Coordinates of N, CA and C in Angstrom, one line a residue:
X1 N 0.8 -1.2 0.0 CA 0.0 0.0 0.0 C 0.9 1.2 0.0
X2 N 0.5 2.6 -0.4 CA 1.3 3.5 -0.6 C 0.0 4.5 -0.4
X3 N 0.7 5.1 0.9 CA 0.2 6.6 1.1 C 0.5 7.5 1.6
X4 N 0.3 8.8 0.9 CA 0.5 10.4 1.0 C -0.3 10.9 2.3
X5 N 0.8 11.3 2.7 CA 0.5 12.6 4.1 C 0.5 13.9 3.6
X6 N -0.1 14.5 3.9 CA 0.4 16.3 3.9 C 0.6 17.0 5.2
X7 N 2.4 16.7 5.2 CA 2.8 16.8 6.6 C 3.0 18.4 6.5
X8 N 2.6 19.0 6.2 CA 2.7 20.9 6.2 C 2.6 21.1 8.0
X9 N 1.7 20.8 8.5 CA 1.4 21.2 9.7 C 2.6 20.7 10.7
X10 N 3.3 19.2 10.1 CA 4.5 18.5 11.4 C 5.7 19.8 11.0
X11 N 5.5 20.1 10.0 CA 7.2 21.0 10.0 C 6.6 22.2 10.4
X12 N 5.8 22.8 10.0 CA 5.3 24.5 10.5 C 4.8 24.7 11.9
X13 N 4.1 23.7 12.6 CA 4.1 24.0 13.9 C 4.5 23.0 14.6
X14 N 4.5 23.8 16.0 CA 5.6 22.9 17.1 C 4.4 22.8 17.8
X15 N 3.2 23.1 17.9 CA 2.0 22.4 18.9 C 0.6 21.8 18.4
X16 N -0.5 21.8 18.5 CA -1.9 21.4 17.6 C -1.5 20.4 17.0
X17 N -2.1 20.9 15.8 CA -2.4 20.3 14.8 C -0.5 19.8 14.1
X18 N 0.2 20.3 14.1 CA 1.4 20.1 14.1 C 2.3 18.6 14.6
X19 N 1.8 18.7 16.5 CA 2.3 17.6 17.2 C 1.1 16.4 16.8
X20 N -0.4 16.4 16.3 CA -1.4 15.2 16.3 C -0.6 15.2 14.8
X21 N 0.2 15.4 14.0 CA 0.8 14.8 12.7 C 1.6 14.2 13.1
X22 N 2.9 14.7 13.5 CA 3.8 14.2 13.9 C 3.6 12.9 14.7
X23 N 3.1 12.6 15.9 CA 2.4 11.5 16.1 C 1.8 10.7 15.8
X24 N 0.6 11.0 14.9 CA 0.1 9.8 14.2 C 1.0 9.2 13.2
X25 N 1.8 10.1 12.5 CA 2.9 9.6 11.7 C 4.0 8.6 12.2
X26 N 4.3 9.0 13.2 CA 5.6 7.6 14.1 C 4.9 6.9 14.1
X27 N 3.2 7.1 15.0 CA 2.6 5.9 15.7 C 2.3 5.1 14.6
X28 N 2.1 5.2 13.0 CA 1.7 4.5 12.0 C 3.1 3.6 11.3
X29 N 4.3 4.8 11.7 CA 5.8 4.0 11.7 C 6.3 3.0 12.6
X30 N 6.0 3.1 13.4 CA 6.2 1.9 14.4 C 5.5 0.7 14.3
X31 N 3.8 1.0 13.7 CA 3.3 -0.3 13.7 C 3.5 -0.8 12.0
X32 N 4.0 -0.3 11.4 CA 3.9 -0.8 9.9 C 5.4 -0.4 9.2
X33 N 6.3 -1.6 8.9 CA 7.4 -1.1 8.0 C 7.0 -1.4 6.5
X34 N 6.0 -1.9 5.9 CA 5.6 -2.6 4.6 C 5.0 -1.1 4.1
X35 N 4.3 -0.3 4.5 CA 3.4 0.6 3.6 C 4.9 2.1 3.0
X36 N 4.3 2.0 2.1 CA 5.4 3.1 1.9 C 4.3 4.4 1.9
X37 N 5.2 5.6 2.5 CA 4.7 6.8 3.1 C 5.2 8.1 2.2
X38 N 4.6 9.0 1.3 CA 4.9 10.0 1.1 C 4.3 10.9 1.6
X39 N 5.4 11.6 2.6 CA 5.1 12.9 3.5 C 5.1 14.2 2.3
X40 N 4.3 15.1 2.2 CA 4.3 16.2 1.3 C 4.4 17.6 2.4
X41 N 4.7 18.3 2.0 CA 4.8 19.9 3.0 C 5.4 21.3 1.9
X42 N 4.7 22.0 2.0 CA 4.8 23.4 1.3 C 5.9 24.2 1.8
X43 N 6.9 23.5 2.8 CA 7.3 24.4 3.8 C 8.8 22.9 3.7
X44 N 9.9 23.5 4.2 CA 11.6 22.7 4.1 C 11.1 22.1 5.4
X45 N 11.2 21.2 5.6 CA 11.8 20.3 6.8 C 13.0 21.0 7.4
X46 N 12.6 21.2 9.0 CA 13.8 21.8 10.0 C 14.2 20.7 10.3
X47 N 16.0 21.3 11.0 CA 16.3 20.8 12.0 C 15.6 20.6 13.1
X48 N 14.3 21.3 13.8 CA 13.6 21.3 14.6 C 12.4 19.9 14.0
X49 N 12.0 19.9 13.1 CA 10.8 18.9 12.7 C 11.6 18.5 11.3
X50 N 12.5 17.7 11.2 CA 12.6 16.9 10.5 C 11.5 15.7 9.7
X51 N 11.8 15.4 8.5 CA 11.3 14.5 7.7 C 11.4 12.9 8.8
X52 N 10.5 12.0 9.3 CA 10.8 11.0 9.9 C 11.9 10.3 9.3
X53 N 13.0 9.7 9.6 CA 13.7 8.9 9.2 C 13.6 7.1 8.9
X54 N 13.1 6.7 8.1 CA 12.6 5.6 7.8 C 12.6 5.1 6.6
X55 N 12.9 3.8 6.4 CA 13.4 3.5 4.9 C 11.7 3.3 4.1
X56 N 10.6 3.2 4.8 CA 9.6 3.2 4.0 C 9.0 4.8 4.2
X57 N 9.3 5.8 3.9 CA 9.3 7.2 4.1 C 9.9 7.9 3.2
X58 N 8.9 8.7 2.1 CA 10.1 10.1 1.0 C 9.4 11.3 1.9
X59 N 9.8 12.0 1.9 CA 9.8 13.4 2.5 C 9.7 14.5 0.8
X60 N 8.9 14.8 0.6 CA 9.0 15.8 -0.5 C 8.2 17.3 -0.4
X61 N 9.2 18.2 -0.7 CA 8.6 19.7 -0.7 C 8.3 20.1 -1.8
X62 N 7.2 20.4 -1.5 CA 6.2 21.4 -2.8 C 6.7 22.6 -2.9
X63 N 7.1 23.0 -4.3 CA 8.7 24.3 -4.4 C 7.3 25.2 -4.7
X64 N 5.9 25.2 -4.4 CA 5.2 26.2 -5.3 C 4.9 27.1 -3.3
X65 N 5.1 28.5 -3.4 CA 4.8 29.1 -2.2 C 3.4 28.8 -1.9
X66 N 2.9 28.8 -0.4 CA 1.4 28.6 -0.2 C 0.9 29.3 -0.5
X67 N 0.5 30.6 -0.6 CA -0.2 31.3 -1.2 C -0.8 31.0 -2.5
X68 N 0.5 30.8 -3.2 CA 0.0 30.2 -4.9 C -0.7 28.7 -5.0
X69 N -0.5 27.9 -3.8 CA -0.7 26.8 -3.9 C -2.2 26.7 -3.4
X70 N -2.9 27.5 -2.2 CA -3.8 28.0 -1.7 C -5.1 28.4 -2.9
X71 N -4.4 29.4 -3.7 CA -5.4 29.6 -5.1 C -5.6 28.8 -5.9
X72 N -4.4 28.0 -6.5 CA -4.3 27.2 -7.2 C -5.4 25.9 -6.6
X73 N -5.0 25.3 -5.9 CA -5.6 24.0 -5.3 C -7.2 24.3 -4.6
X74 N -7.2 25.5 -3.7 CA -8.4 25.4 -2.6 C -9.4 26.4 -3.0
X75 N -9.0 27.4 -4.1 CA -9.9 28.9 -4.5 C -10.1 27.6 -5.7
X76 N -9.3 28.0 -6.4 CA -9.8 27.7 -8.1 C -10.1 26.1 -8.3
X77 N -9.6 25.3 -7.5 CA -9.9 24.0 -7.6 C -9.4 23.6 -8.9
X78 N -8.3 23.8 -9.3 CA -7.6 23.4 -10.3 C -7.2 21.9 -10.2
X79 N -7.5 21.3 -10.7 CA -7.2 19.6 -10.8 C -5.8 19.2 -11.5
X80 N -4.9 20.1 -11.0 CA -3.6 20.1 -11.7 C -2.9 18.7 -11.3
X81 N -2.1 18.1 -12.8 CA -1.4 17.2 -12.1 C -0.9 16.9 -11.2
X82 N 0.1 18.4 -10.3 CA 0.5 18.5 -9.6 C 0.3 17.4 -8.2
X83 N -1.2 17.1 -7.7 CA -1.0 16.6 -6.4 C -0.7 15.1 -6.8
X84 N -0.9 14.7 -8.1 CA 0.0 13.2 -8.6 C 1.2 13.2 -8.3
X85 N 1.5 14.2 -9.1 CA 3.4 14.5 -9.7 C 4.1 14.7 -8.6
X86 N 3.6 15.4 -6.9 CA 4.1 15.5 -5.7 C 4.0 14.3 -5.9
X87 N 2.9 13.6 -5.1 CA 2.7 12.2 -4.6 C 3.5 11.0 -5.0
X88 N 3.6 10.9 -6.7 CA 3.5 9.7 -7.1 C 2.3 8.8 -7.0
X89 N 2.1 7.5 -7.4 CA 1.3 7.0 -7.5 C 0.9 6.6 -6.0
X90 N -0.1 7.2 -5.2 CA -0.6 6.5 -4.2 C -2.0 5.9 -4.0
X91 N -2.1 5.0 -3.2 CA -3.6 4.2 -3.3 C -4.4 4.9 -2.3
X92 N -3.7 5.9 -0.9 CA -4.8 6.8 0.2 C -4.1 8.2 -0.2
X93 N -4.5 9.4 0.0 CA -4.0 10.7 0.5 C -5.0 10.7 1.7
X94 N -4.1 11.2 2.7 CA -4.8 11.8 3.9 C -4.2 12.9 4.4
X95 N -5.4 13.9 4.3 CA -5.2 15.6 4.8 C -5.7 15.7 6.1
X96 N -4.7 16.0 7.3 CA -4.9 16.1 8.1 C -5.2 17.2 9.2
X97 N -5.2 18.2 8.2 CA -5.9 19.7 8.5 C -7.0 20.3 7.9
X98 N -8.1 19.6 7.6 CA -8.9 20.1 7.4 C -9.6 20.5 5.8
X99 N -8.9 20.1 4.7 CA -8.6 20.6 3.1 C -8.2 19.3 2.3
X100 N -8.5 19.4 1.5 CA -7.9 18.2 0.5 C -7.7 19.2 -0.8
X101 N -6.9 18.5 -1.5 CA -6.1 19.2 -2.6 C -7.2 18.4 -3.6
X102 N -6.9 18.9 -5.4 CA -8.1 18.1 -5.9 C -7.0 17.0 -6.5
X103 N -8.2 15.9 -6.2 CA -6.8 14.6 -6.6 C -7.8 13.7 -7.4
X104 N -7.6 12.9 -7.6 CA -7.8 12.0 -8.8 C -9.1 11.0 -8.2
X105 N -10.4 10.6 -8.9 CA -11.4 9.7 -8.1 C -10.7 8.5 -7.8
X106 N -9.4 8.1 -8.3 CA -8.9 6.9 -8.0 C -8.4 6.6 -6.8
X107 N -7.8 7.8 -6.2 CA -7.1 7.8 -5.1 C -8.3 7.9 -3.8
X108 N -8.2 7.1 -2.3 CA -9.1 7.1 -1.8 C -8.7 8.4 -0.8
X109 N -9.1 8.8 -0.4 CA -9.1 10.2 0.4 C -10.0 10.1 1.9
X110 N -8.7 10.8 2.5 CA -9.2 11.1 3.8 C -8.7 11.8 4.5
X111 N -9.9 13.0 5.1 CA -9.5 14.2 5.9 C -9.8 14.2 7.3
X112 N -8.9 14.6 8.0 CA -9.5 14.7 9.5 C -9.9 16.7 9.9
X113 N -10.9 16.3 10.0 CA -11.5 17.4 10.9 C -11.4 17.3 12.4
X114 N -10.7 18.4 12.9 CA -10.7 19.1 14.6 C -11.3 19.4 15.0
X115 N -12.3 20.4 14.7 CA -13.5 21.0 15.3 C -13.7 21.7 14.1
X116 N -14.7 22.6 14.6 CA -15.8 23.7 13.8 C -16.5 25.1 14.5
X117 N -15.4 25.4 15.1 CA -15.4 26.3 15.5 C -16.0 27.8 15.3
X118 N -15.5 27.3 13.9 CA -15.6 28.6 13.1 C -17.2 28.5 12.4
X119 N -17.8 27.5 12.8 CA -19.1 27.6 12.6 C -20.1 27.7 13.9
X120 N -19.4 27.1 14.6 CA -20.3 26.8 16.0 C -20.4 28.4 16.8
X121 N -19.1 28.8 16.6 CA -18.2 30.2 17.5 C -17.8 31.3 17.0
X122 N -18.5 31.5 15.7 CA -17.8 32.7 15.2 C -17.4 33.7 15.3
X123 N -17.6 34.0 16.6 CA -17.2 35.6 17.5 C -15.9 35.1 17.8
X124 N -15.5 34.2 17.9 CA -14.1 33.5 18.3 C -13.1 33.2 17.3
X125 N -13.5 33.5 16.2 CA -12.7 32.8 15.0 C -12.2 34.1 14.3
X126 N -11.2 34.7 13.7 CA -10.8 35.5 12.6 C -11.4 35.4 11.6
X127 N -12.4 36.5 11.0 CA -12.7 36.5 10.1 C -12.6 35.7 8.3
X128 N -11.2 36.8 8.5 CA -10.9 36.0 7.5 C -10.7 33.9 7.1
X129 N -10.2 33.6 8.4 CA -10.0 32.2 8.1 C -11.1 31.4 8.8
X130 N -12.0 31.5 9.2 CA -13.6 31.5 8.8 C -14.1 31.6 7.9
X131 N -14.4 32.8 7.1 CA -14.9 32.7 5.6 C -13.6 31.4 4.7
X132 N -12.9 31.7 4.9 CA -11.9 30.2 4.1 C -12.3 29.1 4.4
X133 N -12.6 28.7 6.1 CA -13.0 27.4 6.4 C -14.7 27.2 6.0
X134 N -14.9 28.4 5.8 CA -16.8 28.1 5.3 C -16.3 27.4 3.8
X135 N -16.1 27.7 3.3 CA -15.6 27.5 2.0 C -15.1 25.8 1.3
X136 N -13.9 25.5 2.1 CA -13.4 24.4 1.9 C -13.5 23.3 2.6
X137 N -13.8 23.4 3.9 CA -14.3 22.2 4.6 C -15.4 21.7 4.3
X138 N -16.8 22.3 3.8 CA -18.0 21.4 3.2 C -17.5 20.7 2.0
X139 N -16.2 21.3 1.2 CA -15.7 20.6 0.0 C -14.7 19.2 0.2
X140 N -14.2 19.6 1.1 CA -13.4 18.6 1.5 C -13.9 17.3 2.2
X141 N -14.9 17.8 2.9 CA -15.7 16.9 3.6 C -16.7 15.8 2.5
X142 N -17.2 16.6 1.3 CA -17.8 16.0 0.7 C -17.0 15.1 -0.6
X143 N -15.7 15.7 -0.5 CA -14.9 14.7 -1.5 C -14.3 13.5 -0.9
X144 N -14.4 13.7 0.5 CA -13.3 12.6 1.2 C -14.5 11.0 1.1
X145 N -13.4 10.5 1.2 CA -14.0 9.0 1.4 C -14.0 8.7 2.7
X146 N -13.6 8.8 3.1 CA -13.2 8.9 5.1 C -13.5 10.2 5.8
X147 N -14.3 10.7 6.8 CA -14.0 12.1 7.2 C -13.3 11.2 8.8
X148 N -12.4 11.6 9.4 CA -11.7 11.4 10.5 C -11.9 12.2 11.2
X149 N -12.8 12.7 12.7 CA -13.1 13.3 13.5 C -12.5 13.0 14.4
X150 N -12.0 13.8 15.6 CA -12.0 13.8 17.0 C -13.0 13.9 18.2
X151 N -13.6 13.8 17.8 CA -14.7 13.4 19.0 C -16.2 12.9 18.1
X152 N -17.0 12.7 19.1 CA -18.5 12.0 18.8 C -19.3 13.6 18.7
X153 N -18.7 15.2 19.6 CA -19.5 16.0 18.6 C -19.2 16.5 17.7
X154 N -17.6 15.9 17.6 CA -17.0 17.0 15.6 C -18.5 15.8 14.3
X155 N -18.2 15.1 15.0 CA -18.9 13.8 14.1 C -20.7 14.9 13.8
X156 N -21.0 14.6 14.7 CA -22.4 15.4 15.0 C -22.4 16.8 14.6
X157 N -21.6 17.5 14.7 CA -22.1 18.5 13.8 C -22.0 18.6 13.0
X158 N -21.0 17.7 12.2 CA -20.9 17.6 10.4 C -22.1 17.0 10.1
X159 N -22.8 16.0 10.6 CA -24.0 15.6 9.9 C -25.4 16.8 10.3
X160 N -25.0 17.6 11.3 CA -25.9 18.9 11.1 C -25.6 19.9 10.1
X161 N -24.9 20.6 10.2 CA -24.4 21.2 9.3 C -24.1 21.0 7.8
X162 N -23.8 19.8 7.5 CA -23.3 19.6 6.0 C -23.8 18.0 5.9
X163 N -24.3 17.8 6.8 CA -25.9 16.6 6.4 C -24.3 15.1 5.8
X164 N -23.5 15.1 6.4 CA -22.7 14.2 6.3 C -23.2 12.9 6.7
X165 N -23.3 11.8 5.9 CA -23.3 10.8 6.4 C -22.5 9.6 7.3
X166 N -23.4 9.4 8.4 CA -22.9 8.9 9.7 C -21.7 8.0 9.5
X167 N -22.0 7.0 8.0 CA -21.0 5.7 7.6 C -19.8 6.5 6.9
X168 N -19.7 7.8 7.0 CA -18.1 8.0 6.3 C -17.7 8.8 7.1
X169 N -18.1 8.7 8.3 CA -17.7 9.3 9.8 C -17.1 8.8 10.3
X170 N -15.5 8.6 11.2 CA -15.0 7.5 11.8 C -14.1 8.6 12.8
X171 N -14.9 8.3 14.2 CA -14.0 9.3 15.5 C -12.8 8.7 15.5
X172 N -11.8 9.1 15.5 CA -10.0 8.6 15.8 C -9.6 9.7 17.0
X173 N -9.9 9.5 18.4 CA -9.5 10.5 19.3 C -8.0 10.8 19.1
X174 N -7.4 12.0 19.7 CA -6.7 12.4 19.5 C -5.6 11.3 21.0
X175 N -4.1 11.3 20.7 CA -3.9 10.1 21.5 C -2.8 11.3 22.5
X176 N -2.2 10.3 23.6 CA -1.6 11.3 24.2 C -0.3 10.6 24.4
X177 N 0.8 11.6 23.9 CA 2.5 11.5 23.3 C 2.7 10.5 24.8

C-alpha cells in the first residue's frame, strides 16, 4: 500500500495540529514497516521537525509558495497534475488539516477534521480564516471518502451542518504523546 500525508502542519508547527501529525505519523511508523509513506509539506523540513527517518518514508517539498498553492488547489480548484506528480502513485492521501487538494477519483481520500469552531463560534474565530474554512471544509468533507473526527460531537455536527453521512464518519480520538 502507498500513502501520501500532507505533513505541512508537522514541520510548520511545534503544537496542535502540528504535534497530532507528527504522532500519528511515528505511531503508523512503528506499527507498519511494509506501507510506503509520502510525506508532502509546502514548507523545508527543519532541524527542529525533520522528515521521519525511515526507509519506507520520502519526505517531499512542494517548491510552489502557499499562497500560490492555496489559489491554485483550494480557491480555483484546479485539478492540476501536480497533487500526482508531488505524490506519485498512491492508493490513500490523507489531509490532516482540514482541506484536500483536488486529486484523482482513484485515489481514496481522507480528511480529519478538529473541530468547527468557526461555525459553531464565530465571534471567536478570525474572520478572514472562517470565511476560508466556510468555503473548503463542506468541499473537502464531501470529496473525502473517510471524514476522521476527534470526537463523537465534531462527528455530529458535520452531519448537522453539511448533512454528512454517519457511515463515512470514523472518531479517531486524539492520542496522548
Amino acid at each position: 500500500m502507498r500513502i501520501a500525508i500532507d505533513y505541512t502542519a508537522a514541520i510548520r508547527q511545534g503544537a496542535g495540529i502540528g504535534t497530532y501529525v507528527r504522532q500519528l505519523v511515528d505511531a503508523m511508523l512503528a506499527q507498519d514497516i511494509n506501507t510506503r509513506y509520502t510525506l508532502l509539506t509546502s514548507g523545508r523540513a527543519t532541524e527542529e521537525h525533520p522528515f521521519p527517518d525511515a526507509e519506507n518514508v520520502v519526505g517531499r517539498n512542494i517548491l510552489i509558495p502557499d499562497r500560490y498553492l492555496t489559489i491554485l488547489w483550494y480557491r480555483w480548484r484546479l485539478p492540476l497534475p501536480p497533487a500526482r506528480l508531488f505524490t506519485g502513485p498512491v492508493d490513500i492521501y490523507h489531509s490532516p488539516d482540514f482541506v484536500l487538494p483536488p486529486l484523482s477519483k482513484r485515489i481514496r481520500k481522507v480528511v480529519t477534521i478538529h473541530d468547527l469552531a468557526f461555525l459553531e463560534h464565530p465571534e471567536y474565530a478570525v474572520p478572514s480564516l472562517a470565511d476560508y474554512l466556510k468555503k473548503v471544509v463542506p468541499e473537502a468533507v464531501a470529496q473525502a471518502d473517510i471524514v476522521a473526527t476527534v470526537s463523537q460531537e465534531v462527528s455530529r455536527t458535520l452531519i448537522e451542518h453539511f448533512q454528512t453521512p454517519a457511515e463515512k464518519l470514523t472518531v479517531v480520538p486524539n492520542g496522548v504523546g
